[in-house]
XYZ file of C-alpha atoms in Angstrom:
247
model
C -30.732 -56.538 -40.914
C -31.963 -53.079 -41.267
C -33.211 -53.069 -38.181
C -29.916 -53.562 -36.680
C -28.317 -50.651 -38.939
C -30.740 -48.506 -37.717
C -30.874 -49.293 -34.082
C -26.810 -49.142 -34.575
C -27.022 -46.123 -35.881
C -29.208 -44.616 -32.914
C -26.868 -45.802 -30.666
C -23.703 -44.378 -32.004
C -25.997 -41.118 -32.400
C -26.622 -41.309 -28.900
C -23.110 -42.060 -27.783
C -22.382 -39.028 -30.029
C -24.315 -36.791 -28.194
C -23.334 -37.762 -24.662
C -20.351 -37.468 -25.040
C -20.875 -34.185 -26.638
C -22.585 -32.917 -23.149
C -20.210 -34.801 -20.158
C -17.083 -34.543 -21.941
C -17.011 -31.820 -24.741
C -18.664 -29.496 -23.614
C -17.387 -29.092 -20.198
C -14.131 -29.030 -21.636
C -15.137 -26.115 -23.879
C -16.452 -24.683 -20.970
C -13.833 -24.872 -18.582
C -10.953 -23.916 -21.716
C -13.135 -20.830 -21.962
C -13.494 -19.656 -18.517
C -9.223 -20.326 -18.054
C -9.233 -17.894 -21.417
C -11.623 -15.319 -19.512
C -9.387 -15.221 -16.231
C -5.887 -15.548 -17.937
C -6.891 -12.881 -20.941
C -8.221 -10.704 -17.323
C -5.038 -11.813 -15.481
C -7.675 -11.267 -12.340
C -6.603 -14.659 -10.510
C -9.414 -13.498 -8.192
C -11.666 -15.352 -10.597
C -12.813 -19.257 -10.220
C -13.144 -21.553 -12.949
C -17.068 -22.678 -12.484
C -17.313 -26.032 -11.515
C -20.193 -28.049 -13.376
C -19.533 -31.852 -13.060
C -18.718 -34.110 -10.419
C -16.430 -36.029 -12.492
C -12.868 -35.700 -13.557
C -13.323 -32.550 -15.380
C -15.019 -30.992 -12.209
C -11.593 -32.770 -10.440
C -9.578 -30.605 -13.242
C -11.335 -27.590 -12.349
C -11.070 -27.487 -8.351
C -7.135 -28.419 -8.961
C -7.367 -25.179 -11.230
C -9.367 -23.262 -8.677
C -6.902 -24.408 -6.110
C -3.887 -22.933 -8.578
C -5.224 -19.518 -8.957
C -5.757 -19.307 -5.317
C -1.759 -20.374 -5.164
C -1.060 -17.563 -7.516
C -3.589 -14.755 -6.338
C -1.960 -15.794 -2.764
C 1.822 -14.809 -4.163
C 0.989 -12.133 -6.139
C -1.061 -10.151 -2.934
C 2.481 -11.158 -1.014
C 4.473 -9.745 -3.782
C 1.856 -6.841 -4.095
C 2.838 -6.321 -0.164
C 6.337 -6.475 -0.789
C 6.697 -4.264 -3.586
C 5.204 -1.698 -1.727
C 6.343 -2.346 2.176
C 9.472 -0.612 3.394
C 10.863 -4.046 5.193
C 12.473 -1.666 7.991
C 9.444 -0.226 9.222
C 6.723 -1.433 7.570
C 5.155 1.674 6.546
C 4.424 2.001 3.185
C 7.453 2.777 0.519
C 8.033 6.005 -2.164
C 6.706 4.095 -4.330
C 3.647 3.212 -2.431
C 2.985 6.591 -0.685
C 3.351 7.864 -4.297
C 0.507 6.200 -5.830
C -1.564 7.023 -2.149
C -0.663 10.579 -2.819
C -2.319 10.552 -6.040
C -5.674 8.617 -4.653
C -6.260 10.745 -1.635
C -5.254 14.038 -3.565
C -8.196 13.007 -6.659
C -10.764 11.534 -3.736
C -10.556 15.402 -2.126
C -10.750 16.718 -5.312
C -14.532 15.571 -5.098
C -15.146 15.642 -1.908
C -13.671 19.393 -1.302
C -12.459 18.106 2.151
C -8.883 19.371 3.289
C -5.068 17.849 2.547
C -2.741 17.582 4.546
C 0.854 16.623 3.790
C 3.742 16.076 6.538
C 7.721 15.426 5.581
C 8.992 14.169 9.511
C 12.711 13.810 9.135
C 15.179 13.033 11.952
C 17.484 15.546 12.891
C 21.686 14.770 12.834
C 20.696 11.719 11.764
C 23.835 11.174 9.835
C 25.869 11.961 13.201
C 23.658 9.178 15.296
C 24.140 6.801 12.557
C 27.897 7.124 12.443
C 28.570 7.100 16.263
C 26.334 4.430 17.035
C 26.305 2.950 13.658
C 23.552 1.477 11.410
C 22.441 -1.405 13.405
C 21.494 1.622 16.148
C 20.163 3.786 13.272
C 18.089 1.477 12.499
C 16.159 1.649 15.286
C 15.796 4.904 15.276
C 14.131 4.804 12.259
C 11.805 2.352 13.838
C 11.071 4.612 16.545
C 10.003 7.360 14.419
C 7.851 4.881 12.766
C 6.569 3.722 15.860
C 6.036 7.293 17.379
C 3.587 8.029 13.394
C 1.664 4.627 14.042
C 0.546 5.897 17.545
C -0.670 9.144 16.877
C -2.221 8.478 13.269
C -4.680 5.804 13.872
C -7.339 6.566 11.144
C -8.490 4.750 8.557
C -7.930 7.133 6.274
C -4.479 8.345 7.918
C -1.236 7.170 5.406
C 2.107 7.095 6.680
C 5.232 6.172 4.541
C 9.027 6.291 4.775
C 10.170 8.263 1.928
C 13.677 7.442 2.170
C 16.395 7.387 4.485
C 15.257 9.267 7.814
C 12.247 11.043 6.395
C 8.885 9.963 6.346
C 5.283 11.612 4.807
C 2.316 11.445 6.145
C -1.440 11.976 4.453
C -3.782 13.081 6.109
C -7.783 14.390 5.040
C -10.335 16.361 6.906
C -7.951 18.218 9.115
C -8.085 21.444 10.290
C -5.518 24.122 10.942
C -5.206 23.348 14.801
C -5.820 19.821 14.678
C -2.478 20.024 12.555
C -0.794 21.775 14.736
C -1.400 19.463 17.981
C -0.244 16.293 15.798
C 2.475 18.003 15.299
C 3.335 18.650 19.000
C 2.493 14.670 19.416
C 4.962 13.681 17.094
C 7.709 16.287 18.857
C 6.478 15.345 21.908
C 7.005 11.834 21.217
C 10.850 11.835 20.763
C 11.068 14.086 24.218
C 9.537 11.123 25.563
C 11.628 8.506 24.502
C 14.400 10.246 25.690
C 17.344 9.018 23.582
C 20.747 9.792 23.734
C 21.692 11.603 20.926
C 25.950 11.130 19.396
C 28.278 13.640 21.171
C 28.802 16.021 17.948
C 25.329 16.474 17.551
C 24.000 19.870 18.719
C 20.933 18.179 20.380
C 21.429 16.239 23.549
C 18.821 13.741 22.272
C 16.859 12.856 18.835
C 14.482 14.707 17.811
C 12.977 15.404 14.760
C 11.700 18.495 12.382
C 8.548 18.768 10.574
C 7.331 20.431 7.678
C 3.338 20.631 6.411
C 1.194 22.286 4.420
C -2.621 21.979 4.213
C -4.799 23.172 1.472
C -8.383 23.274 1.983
C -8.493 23.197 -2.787
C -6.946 20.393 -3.422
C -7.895 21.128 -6.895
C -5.759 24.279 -6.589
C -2.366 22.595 -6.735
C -0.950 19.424 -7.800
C 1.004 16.712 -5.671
C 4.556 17.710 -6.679
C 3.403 21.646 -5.725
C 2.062 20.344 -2.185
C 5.306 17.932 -1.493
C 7.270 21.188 -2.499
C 5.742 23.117 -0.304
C 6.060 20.640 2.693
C 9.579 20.037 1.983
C 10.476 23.884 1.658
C 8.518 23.972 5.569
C 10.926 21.173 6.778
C 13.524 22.738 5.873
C 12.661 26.279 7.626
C 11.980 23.826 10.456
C 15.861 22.557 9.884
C 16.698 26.263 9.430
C 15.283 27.763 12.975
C 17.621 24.994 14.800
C 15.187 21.796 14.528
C 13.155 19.761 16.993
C 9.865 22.316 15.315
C 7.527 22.260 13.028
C 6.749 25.043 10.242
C 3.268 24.817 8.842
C 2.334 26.695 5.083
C -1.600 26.838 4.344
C -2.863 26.978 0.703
């Protein structure tokens, strides 16, 4: 009788502590590794997978739901920072690449450039033709940036409305000065029809840009200031130019 308690007993120990490894703790495992990537939030994380059972079947289906959610929140990511007209980066966007290319050249002492491109009597085009028109206008500006700024490290945004910025690092003076021309050149190009009230026959557009080879002289703001007071001496001297300020 003994005997039987005790074998009993061995088995129900045993039981005990299988179940303690295949079932427990991957549980506690896999509960502590969905802890880990929900406390991080970073759904780029994967639940380890450890058994071939139904708990390993839990966490794949897991796996498979962060990949849903790291999926939307990239897409919303995109969105939140995608002007849908042109697909350039938004203000908000060009904003927070402002600030990472202006501290990167902070440390790497190489020069910054920023460009405000605005389209000139664009309030006359828009109302003549109207906004459908407009429109592409604005698309053609953003077409004529894409071609000449092809660089990794080149960052082109609409700001709002007709105006865009552009970033630029590791440019010199002259090499300024030709983009520039490009982007002027590009309009003269495309050769379209501006609205009857506007003093130019066709679009065009005016730029403004400074370049600072001490980035860690001035701040964003001061440099966007400075561009923006450039544009509109551009504006001033009767458009379709370019004024350039070095810091």
């Amino acid at each position: 009788m003994l005997l039987f308690v005790i074998l009993g007993v061995a088995i129900a120990i045993t039981l005990f502590i299988v179940f303690q490894i295949t079932v427990v703790r991957p549980i506690r495992d896999l509960r502590t590794d969905i802890a880990s990537i929900t406390g991080s939030m970073d759904y780029s994380m994967r639940a380890q997978i450890r058994n071939q059972d139904e708990i390993g079947a839990l966490s794949r289906d897991f796996n498979t739901m962060l990949g849903l959610i790291e999926a939307n929140n990239q897409e919303l990511k995109q969105l939140s920072e995608t002007d849908p007209l042109t697909g350039l980066f938004n203000r908000l966007a060009m904003d927070k690449k402002l600030q990472q290319a202006w501290h990167l050249l902070i440390r790497t002492s190489d020069p910054l450039t920023v460009m405000l491109v605005d389209i000139d009597y664009f309030k006359a085009y828009n109302d003549h033709f109207g906004h459908q028109q407009g429109d592409e206008a604005i698309r053609q500006q953003s077409s004529i940036l894409r071609g000449i700024f092809k660089r990794e490290t080149d960052i082109i945004g609409r700001y709002g409305g007709e105006e865009f910025v552009v970033v630029l690092s590791d440019v010199n003076e002259e090499q300024l000065k030709q983009s520039c021309q490009k982007i002027l050149l590009g309009w003269e190009e495309t050769n379209l029809a501006h609205a009857p009230n506007a003093a130019h026959p066709f679009i065009s557009c005016s730029i403004g840009a400074v370049i600072t080879n001490t980035p860690g002289d001035a701040s964003i703001d001061s440099l966007i200031d400075v561009a923006d007071k450039a544009l509109y001496e551009a504006k001033d001297k009767g458009k379709a130019c370019y004024e350039l300020a070095v810091l």
